Tab-separated table of C-alpha atoms and ligand atoms in Angstrom:
chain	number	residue	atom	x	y	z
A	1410	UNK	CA	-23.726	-8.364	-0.293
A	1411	UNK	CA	-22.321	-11.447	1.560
A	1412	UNK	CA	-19.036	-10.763	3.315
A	1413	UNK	CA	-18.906	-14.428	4.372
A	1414	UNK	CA	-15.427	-16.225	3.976
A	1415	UNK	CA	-15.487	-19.898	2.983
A	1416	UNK	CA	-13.460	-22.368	4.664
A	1417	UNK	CA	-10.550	-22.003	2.153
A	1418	UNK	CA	-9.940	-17.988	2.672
A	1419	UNK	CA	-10.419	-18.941	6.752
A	1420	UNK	CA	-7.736	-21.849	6.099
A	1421	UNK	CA	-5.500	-19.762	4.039
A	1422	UNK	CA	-5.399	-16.311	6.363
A	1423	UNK	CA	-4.692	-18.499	9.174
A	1424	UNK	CA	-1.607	-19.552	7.325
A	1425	UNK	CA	-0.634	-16.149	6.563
A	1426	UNK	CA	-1.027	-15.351	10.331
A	1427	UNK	CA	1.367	-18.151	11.536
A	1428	UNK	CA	4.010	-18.134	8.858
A	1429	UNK	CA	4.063	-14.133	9.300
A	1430	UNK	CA	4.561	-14.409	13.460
A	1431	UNK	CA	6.941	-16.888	12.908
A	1432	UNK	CA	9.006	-15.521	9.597
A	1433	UNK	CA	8.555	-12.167	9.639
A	1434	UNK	CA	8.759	-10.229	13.004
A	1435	UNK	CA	12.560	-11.183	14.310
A	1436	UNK	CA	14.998	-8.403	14.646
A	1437	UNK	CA	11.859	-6.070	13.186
A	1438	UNK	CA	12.854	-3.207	15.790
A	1439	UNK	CA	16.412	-3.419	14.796
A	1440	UNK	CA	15.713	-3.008	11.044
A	1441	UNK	CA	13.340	-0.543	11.740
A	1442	UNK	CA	15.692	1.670	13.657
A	1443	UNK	CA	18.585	1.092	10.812
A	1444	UNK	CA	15.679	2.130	8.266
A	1445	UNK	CA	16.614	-1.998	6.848
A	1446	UNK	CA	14.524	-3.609	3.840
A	1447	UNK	CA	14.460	-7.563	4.899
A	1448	UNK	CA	15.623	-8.659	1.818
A	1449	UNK	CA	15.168	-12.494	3.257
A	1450	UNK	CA	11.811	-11.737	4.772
A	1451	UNK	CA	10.956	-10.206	0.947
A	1452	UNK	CA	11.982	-13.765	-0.707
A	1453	UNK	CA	10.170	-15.624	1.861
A	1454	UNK	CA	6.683	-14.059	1.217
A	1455	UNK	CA	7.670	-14.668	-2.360
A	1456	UNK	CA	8.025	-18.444	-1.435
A	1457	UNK	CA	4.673	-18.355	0.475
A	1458	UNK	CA	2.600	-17.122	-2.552
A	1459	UNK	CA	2.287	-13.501	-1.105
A	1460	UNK	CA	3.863	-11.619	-4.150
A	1461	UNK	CA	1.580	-13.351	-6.679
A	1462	UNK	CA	-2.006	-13.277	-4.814
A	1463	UNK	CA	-4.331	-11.751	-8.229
A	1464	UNK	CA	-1.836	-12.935	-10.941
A	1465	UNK	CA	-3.647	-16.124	-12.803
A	1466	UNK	CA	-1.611	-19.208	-12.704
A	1467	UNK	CA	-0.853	-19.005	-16.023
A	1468	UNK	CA	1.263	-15.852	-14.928
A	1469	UNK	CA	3.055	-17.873	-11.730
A	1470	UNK	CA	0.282	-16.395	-9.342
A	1471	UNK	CA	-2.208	-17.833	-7.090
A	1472	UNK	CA	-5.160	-16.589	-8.994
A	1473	UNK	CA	-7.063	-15.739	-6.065
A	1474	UNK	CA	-10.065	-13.281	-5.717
A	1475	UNK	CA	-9.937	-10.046	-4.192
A	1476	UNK	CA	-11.779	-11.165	-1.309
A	1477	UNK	CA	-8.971	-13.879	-0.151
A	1478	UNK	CA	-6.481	-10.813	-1.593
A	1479	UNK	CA	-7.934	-8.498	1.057
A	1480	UNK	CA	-8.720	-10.894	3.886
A	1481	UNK	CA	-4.909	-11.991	3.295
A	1482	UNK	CA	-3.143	-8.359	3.371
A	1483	UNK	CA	-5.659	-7.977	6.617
A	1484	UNK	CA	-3.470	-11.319	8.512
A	1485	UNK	CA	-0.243	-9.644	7.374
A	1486	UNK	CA	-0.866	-6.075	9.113
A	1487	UNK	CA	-2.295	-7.970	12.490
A	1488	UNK	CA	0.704	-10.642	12.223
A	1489	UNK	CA	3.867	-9.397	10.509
A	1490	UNK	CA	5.483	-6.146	12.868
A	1491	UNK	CA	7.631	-5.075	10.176
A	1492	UNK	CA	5.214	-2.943	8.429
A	1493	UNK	CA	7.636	-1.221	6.070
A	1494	UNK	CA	7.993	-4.869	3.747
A	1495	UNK	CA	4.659	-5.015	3.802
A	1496	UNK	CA	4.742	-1.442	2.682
A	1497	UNK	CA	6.570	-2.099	-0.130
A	1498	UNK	CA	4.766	-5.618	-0.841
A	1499	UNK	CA	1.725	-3.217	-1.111
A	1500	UNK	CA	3.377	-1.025	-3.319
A	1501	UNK	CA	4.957	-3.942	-5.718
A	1502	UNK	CA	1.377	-6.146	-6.171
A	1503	UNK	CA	-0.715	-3.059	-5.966
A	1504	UNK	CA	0.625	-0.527	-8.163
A	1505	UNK	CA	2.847	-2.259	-10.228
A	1506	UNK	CA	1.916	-5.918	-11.139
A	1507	UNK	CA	-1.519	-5.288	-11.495
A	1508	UNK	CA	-1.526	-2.235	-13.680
A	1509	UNK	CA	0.502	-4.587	-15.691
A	1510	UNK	CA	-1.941	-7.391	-15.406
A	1511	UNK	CA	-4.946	-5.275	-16.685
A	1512	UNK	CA	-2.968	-3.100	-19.077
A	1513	UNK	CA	-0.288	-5.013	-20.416
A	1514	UNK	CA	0.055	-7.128	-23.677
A	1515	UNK	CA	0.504	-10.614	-23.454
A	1516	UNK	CA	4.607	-10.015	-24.434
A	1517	UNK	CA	4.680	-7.533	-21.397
A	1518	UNK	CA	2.711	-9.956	-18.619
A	1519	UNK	CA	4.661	-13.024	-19.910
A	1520	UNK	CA	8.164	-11.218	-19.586
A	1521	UNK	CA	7.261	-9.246	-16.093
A	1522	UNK	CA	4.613	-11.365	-14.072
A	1523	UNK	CA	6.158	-14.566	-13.811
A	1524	UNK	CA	9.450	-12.779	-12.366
A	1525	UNK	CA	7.564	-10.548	-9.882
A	1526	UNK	CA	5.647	-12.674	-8.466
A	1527	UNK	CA	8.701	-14.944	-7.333
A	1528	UNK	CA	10.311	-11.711	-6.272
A	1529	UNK	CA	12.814	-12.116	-8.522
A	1530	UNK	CA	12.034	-8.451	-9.769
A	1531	UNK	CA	10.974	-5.561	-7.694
A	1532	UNK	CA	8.162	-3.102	-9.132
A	1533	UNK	CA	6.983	0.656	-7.712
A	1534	UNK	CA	5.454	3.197	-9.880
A	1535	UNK	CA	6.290	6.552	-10.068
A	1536	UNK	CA	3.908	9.649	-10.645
A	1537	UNK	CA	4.429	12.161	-7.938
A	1538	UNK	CA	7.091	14.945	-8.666
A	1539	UNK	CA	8.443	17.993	-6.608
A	1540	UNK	CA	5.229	20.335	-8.065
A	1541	UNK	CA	3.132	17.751	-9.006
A	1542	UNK	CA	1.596	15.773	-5.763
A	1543	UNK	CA	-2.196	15.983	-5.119
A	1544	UNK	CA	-2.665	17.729	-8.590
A	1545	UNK	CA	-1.040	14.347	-10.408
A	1546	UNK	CA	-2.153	15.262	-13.562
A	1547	UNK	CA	-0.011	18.575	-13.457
A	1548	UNK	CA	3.570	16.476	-14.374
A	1549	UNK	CA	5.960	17.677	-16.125
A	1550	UNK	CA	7.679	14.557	-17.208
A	1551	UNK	CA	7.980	14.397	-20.444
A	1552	UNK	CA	7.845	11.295	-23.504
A	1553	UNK	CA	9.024	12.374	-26.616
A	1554	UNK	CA	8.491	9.657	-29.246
A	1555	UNK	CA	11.583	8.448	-31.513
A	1556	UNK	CA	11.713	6.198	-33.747
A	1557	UNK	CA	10.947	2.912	-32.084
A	1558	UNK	CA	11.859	4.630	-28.902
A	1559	UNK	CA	10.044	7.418	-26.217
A	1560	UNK	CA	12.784	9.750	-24.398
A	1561	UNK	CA	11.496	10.483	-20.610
A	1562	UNK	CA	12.937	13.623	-18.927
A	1563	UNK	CA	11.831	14.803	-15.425
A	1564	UNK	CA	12.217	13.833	-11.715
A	1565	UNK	CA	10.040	11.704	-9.419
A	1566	UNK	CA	9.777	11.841	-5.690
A	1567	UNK	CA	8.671	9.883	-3.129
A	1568	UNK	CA	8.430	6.741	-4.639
A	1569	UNK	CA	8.218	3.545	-2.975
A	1570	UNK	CA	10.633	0.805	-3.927
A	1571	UNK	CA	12.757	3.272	-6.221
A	1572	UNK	CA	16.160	2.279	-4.474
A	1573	UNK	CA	15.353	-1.557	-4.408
A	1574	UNK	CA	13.440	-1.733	-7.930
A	1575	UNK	CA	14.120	-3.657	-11.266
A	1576	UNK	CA	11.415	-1.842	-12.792
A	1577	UNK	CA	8.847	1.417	-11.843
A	1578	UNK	CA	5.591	2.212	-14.160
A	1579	UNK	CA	6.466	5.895	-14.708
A	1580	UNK	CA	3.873	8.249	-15.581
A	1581	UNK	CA	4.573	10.776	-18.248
A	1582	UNK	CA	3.160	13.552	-20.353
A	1583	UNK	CA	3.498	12.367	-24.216
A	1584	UNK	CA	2.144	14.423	-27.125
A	1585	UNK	CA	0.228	18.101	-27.323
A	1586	UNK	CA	-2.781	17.258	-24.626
A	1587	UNK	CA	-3.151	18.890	-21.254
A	1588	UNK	CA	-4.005	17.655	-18.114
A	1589	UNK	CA	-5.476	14.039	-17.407
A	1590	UNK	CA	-5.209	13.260	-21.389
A	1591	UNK	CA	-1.624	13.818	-21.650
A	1592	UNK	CA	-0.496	11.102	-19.266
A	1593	UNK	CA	1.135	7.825	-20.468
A	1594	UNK	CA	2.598	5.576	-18.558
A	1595	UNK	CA	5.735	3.504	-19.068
A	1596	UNK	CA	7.547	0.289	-17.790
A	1597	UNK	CA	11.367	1.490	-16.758
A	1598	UNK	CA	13.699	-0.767	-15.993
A	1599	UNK	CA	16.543	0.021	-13.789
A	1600	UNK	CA	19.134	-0.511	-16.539
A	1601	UNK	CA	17.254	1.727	-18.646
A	1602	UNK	CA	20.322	4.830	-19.785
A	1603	UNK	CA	19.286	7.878	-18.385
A	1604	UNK	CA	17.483	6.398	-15.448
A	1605	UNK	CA	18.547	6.437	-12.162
A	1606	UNK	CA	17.443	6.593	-8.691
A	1607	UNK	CA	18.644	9.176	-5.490
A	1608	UNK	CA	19.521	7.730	-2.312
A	1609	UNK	CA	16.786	6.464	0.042
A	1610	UNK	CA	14.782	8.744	2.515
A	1611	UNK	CA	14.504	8.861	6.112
A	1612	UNK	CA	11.361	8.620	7.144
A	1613	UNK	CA	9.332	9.322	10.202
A	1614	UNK	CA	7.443	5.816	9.949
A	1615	UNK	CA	7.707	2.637	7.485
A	1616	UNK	CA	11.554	2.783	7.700
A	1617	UNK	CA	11.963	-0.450	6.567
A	1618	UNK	CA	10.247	0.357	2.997
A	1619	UNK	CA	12.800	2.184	0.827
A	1620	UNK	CA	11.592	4.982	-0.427
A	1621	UNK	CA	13.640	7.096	-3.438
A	1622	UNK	CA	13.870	9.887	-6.192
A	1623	UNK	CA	14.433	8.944	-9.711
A	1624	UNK	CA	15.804	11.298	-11.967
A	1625	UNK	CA	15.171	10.436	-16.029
A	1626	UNK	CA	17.701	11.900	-18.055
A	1627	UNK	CA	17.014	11.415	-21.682
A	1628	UNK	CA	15.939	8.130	-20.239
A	1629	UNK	CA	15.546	5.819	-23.432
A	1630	UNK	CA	12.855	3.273	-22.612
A	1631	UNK	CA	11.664	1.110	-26.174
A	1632	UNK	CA	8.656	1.820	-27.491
A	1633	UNK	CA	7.106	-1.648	-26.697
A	1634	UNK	CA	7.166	-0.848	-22.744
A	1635	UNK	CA	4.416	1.773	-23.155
A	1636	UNK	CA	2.408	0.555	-20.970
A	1637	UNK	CA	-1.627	0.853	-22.696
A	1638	UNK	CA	-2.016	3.330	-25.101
A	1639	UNK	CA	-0.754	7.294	-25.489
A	1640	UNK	CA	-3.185	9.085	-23.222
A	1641	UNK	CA	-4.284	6.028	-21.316
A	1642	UNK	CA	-2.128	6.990	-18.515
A	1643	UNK	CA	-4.685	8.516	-16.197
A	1644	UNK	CA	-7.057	5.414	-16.628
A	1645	UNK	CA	-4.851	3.052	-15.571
A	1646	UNK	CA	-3.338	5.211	-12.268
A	1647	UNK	CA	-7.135	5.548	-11.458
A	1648	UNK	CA	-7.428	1.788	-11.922
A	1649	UNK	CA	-4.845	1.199	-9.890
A	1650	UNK	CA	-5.608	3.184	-7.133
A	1651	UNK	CA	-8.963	1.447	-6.566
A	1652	UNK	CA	-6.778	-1.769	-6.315
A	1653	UNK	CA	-4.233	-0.015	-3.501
A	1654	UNK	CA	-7.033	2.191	-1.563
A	1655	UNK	CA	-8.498	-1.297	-0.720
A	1656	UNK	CA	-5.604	-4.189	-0.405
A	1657	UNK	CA	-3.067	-2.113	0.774
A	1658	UNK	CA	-5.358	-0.440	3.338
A	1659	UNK	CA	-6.683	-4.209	4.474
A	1660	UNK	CA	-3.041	-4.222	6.296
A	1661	UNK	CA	-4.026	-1.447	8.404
A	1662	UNK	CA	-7.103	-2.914	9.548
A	1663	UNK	CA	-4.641	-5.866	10.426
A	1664	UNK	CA	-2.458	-3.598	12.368
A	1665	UNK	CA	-5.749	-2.223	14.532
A	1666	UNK	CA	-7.126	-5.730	15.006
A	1667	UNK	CA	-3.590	-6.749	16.844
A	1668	UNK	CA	-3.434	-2.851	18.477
A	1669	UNK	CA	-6.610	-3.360	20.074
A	1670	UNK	CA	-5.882	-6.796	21.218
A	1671	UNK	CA	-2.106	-5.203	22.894
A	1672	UNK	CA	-4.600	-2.091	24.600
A	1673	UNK	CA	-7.479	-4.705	25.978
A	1674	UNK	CA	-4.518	-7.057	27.273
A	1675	UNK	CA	-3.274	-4.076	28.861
A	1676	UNK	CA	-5.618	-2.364	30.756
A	1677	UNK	CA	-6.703	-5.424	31.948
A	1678	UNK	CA	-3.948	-5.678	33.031
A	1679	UNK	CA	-2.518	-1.915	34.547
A	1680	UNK	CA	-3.801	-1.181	37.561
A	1681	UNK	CA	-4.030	2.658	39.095
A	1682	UNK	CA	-6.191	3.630	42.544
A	1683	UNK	CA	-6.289	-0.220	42.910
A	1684	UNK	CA	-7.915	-1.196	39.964
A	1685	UNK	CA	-7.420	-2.141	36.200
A	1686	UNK	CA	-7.464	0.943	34.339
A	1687	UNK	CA	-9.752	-0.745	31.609
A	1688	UNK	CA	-12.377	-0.334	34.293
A	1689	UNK	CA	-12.657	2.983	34.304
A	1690	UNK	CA	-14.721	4.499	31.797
A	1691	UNK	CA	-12.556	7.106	30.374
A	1692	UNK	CA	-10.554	4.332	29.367
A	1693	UNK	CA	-13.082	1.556	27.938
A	1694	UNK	CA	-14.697	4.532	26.052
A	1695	UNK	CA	-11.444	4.438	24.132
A	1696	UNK	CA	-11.009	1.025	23.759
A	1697	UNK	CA	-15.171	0.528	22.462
A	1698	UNK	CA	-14.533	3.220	20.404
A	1699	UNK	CA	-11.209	1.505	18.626
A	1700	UNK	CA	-12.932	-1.718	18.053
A	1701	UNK	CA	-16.071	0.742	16.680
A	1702	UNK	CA	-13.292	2.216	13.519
A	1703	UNK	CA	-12.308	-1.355	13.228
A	1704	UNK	CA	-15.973	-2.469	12.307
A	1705	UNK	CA	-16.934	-0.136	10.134
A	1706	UNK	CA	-13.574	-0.308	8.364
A	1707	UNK	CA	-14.028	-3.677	7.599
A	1708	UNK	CA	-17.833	-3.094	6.363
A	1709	UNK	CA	-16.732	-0.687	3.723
A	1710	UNK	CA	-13.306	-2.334	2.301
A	1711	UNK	CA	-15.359	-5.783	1.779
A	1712	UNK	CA	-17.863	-3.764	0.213
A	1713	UNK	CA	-14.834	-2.437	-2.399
A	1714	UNK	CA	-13.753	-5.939	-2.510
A	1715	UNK	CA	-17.644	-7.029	-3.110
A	1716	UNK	CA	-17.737	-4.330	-5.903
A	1717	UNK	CA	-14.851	-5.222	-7.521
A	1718	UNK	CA	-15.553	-9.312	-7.599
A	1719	UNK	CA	-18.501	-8.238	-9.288
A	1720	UNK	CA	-16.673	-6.559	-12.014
A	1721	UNK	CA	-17.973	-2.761	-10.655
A	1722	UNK	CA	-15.829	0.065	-10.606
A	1723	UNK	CA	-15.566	1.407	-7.090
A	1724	UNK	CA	-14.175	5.011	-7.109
A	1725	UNK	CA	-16.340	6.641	-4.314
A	1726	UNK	CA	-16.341	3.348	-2.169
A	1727	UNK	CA	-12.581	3.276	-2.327
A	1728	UNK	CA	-11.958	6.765	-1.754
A	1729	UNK	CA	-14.485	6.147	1.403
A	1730	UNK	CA	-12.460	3.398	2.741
A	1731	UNK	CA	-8.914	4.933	1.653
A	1732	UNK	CA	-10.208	8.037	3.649
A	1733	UNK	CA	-11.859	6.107	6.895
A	1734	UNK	CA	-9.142	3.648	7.043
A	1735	UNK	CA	-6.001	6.027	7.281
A	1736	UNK	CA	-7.477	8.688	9.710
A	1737	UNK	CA	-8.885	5.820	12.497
A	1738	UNK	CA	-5.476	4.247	12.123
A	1739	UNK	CA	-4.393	7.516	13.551
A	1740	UNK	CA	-7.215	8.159	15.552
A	1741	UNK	CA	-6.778	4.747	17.021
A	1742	UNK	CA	-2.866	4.872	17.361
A	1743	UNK	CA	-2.955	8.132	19.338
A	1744	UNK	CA	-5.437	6.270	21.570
A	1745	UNK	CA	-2.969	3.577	21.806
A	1746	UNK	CA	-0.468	5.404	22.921
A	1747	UNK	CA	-2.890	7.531	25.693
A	1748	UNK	CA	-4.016	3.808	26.887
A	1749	UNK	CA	-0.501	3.273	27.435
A	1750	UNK	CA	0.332	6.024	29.750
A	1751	UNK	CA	3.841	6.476	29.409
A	1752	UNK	CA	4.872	3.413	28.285
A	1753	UNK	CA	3.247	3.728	25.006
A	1754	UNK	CA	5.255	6.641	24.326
A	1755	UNK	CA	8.851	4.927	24.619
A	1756	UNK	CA	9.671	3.068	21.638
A	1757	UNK	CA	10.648	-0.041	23.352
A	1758	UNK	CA	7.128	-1.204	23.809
A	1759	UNK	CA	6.546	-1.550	20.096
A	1760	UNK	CA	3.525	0.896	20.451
A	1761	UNK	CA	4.054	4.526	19.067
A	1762	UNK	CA	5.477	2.945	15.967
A	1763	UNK	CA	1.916	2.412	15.526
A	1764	UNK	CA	1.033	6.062	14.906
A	1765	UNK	CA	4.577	6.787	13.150
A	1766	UNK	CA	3.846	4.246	10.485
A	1767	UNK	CA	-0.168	5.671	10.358
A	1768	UNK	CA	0.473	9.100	9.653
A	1769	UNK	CA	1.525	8.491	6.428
A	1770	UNK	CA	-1.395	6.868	5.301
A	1771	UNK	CA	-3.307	10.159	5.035
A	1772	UNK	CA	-0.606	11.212	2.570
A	1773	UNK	CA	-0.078	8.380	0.237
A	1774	UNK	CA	-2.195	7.207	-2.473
A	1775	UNK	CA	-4.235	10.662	-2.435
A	1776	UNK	CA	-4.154	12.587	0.883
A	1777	UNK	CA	-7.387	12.989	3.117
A	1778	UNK	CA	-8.053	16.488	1.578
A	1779	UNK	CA	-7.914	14.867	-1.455
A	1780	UNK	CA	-10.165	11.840	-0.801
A	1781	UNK	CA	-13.011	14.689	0.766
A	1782	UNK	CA	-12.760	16.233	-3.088
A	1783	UNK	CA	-13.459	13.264	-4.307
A	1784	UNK	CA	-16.255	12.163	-2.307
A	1785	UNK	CA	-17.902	15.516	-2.457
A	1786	UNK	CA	-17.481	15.699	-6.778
A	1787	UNK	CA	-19.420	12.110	-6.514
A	1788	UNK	CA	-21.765	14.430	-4.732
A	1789	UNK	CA	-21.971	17.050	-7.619
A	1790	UNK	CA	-20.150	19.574	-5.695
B	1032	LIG	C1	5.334	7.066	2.503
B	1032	LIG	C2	4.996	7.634	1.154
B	1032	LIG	C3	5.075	6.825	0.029
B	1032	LIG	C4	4.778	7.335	-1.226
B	1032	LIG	N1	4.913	6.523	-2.323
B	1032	LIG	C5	4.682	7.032	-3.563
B	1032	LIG	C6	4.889	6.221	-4.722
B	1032	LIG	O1	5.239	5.047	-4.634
B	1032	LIG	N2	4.682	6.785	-5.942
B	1032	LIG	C7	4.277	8.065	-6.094
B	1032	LIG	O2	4.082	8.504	-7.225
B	1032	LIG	N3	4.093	8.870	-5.013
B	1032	LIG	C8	4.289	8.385	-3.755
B	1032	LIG	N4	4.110	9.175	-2.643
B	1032	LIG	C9	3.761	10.577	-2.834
B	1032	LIG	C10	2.328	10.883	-2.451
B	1032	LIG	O3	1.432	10.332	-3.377
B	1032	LIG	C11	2.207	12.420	-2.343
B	1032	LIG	O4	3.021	12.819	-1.242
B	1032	LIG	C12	0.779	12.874	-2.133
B	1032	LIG	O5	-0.009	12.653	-3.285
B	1032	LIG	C13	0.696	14.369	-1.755
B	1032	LIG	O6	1.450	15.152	-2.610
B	1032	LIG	P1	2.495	16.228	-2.002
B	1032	LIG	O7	3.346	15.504	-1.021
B	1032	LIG	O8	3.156	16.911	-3.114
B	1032	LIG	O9	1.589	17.245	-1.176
B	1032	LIG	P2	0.749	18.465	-1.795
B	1032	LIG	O10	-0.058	18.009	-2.941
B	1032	LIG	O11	1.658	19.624	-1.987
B	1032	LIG	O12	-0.252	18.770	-0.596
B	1032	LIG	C14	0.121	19.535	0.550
B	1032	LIG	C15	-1.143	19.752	1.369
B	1032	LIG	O13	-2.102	20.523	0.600
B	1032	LIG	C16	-3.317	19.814	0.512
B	1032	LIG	N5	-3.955	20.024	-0.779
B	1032	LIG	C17	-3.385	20.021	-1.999
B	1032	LIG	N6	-4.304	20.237	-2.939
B	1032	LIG	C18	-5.494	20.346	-2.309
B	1032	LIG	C19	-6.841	20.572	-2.728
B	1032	LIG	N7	-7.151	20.695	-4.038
B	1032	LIG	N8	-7.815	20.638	-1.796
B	1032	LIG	C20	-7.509	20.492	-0.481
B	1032	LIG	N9	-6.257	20.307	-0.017
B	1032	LIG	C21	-5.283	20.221	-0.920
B	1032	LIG	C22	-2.922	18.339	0.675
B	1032	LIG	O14	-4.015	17.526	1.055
B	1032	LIG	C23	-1.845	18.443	1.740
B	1032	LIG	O15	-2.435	18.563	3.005
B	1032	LIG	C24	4.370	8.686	-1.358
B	1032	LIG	C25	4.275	9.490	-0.224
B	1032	LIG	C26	4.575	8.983	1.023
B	1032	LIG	C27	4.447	9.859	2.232
């Protein structure tokens, strides 16, 4: 495996870096507090490329490799403070356009891709439901086929995007089977009758990333926006997921890289019994030990992104990195805070917004528990 960037990936995260410090972070504590999308900030990523990073150019993308994808989501989270739009960038490229891209026809990429990645439209997907969350495969969403039409009926929660979206992949059960067999998924636009969408969640992190119910009511989507076929639904969320457990978990490495930087700066700069608290042990220990979860982090989400350029499926190695990635962003953010004294406790100094926008990552996209079944079934247990 060689995780070595070439000039052009070096060239091109340095750009994301500066345009995201300079575009991206004004007013960021405002909208965070208001629980604000940046509507302006969302077009302006669009304009830099960020919206279309794995689409082919013959889609309106960038075509670039999931290397360059990863390296770039990693200059976003250390370089862009609002974290909830690049919450729900993460949730748009990840788990919308490129379920699309790998299970889409050719009508379906040509009348969706070229639209999403100018930002034009807005994509989420939708699985989770009030009983179904961890056991996915349990929905009870239903598609009943009719004619040249499927009827959807059920409720999602939680979903990303839902109150700002044009369109959301829904999962549904279609036809007789049970569990992972049954599941179909579906591209819902908003105009869709019988679809509509609840009003936006507070949240105890990622404020700025709307997050919504959608309620299907006899929700008559045409028959040509299945997405893959009947019973391919599971496939594809798995697919997916691989895709999000990696990128979207490159911005969190981002967001240690700059934490670290704020808690060396600072207790270098602190000083307590007349000297700088980063000389006392105690304190360093912390510190080694952040840039330690940053390390290894890295190691294993280049090694998805090495599996994945090599055409590999990586279902263990992303559940590994999913897993090690969300809990020492928490593990790191409570240190943070402790580095901080006092200070990193009052929201003014920008640093328990850290740990408020971590928590969540242990939840989303599978939660730890989850990820330990996973890794342990790869073990045969
Ligand atoms: C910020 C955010 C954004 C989200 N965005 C989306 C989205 O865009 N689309 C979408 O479909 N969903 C989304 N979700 C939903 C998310 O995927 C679910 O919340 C998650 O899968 C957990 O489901 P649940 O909340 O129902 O918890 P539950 O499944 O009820 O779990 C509750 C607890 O029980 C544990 N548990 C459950 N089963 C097991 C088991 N077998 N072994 C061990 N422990 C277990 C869990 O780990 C957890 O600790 C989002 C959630 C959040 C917080």
């Amino acid at each position: 495996m060689d995780f070595t960037f070439n000039e052009s990936q070096k060239l091109f995260y340095d750009s994301v870096v500066k345009f995201a410090k300079k575009e991206l972070c004004a007013h960021s504590v405002e909208r965070e507090k208001k629980g604000e999308f940046f509507r302006e900030g969302w077009d302006k990523c669009a304009d830099f490329g960020l919206l279309a990073l794995p689409v082919p150019k013959e889609y309106g993308g960038l075509g670039m490799d999931i290397f360059t994808c990863v390296l770039t989501m990693e200059g976003l989270g250390y370089a862009c403070k609002d974290s909830g739009l690049l919450f729900a960038i993460n949730s748009h490229v990840w788990t919308c356009i490129i379920p699309i891209l790998h299970f889409g026809t050719e009508e379906q990429k040509k009348k969706y891709l070229p639209l999403m990645c100018k930002g034009k439209m807005i994509g989420g997907h939708a699985m989770t439901e009030p009983n179904a969350g961890s056991d996915a495969f349990s929905i009870r969403t239903t598609a009943v086929r009719q004619g040249d039409r499927y009827i959807l009926n059920g409720t999602k929660i939680f979903i990303s995007n839902a109150p700002i979206a044009d369109l959301l992949i829904v999962f549904a059960r279609s036809g007789t089977q049970k569990g992972f067999a049954g599941i179909t998924a579906f591209i819902v636009e908003k105009e869709t009758p019988g679809f509509s969408v609840g009003k936006p969640f507070e949240k105890m992190g990622l404020r700025t990333a709307p997050t919504g119910e959608v309620v299907l009511a006899d929700c008559e989507v045409p028959a040509e926006n299945r997405l893959g076929r009947e019973g391919g639904g599971s496939a594809l969320f798995h697919s997916e997921m691989e895709w999000e457990r990696s990128c979207l978990f490159a911005t969190h490495l981002g967001a240690m890289e700059a934490q670290l930087e704020a808690c060396v700066k600072y207790a270098k700069q602190r000083e307590q019994f007349g000297s700088a608290i980063g000389k006392f042990q105690a304190v360093s220990s912390m510190i080694a030990d952040m840039k330690v979860r940053i390390e290894l982090s890295k190691l294993i989400l280049y090694k998805v992104a090495w599996m994945k350029s090599q055409g590999k499926r990586a279902p263990l190695e992303s559940a590994i990195a999913k897993l090690y990635l969300s809990e020492s962003f928490v593990q790191s953010s409570l240190d943070a805070i402790q580095i901080h004294g006092g200070y990193g406790y009052m929201a003014e100094f920008e640093i328990e917004k850290y740990l408020r926008d971590a928590v969540a990552g242990k939840i989303y996209s599978g939660t730890s528990e989850i990820q330990r079944n996973t890794i342990a079934s790869w073990l045969g247990l």
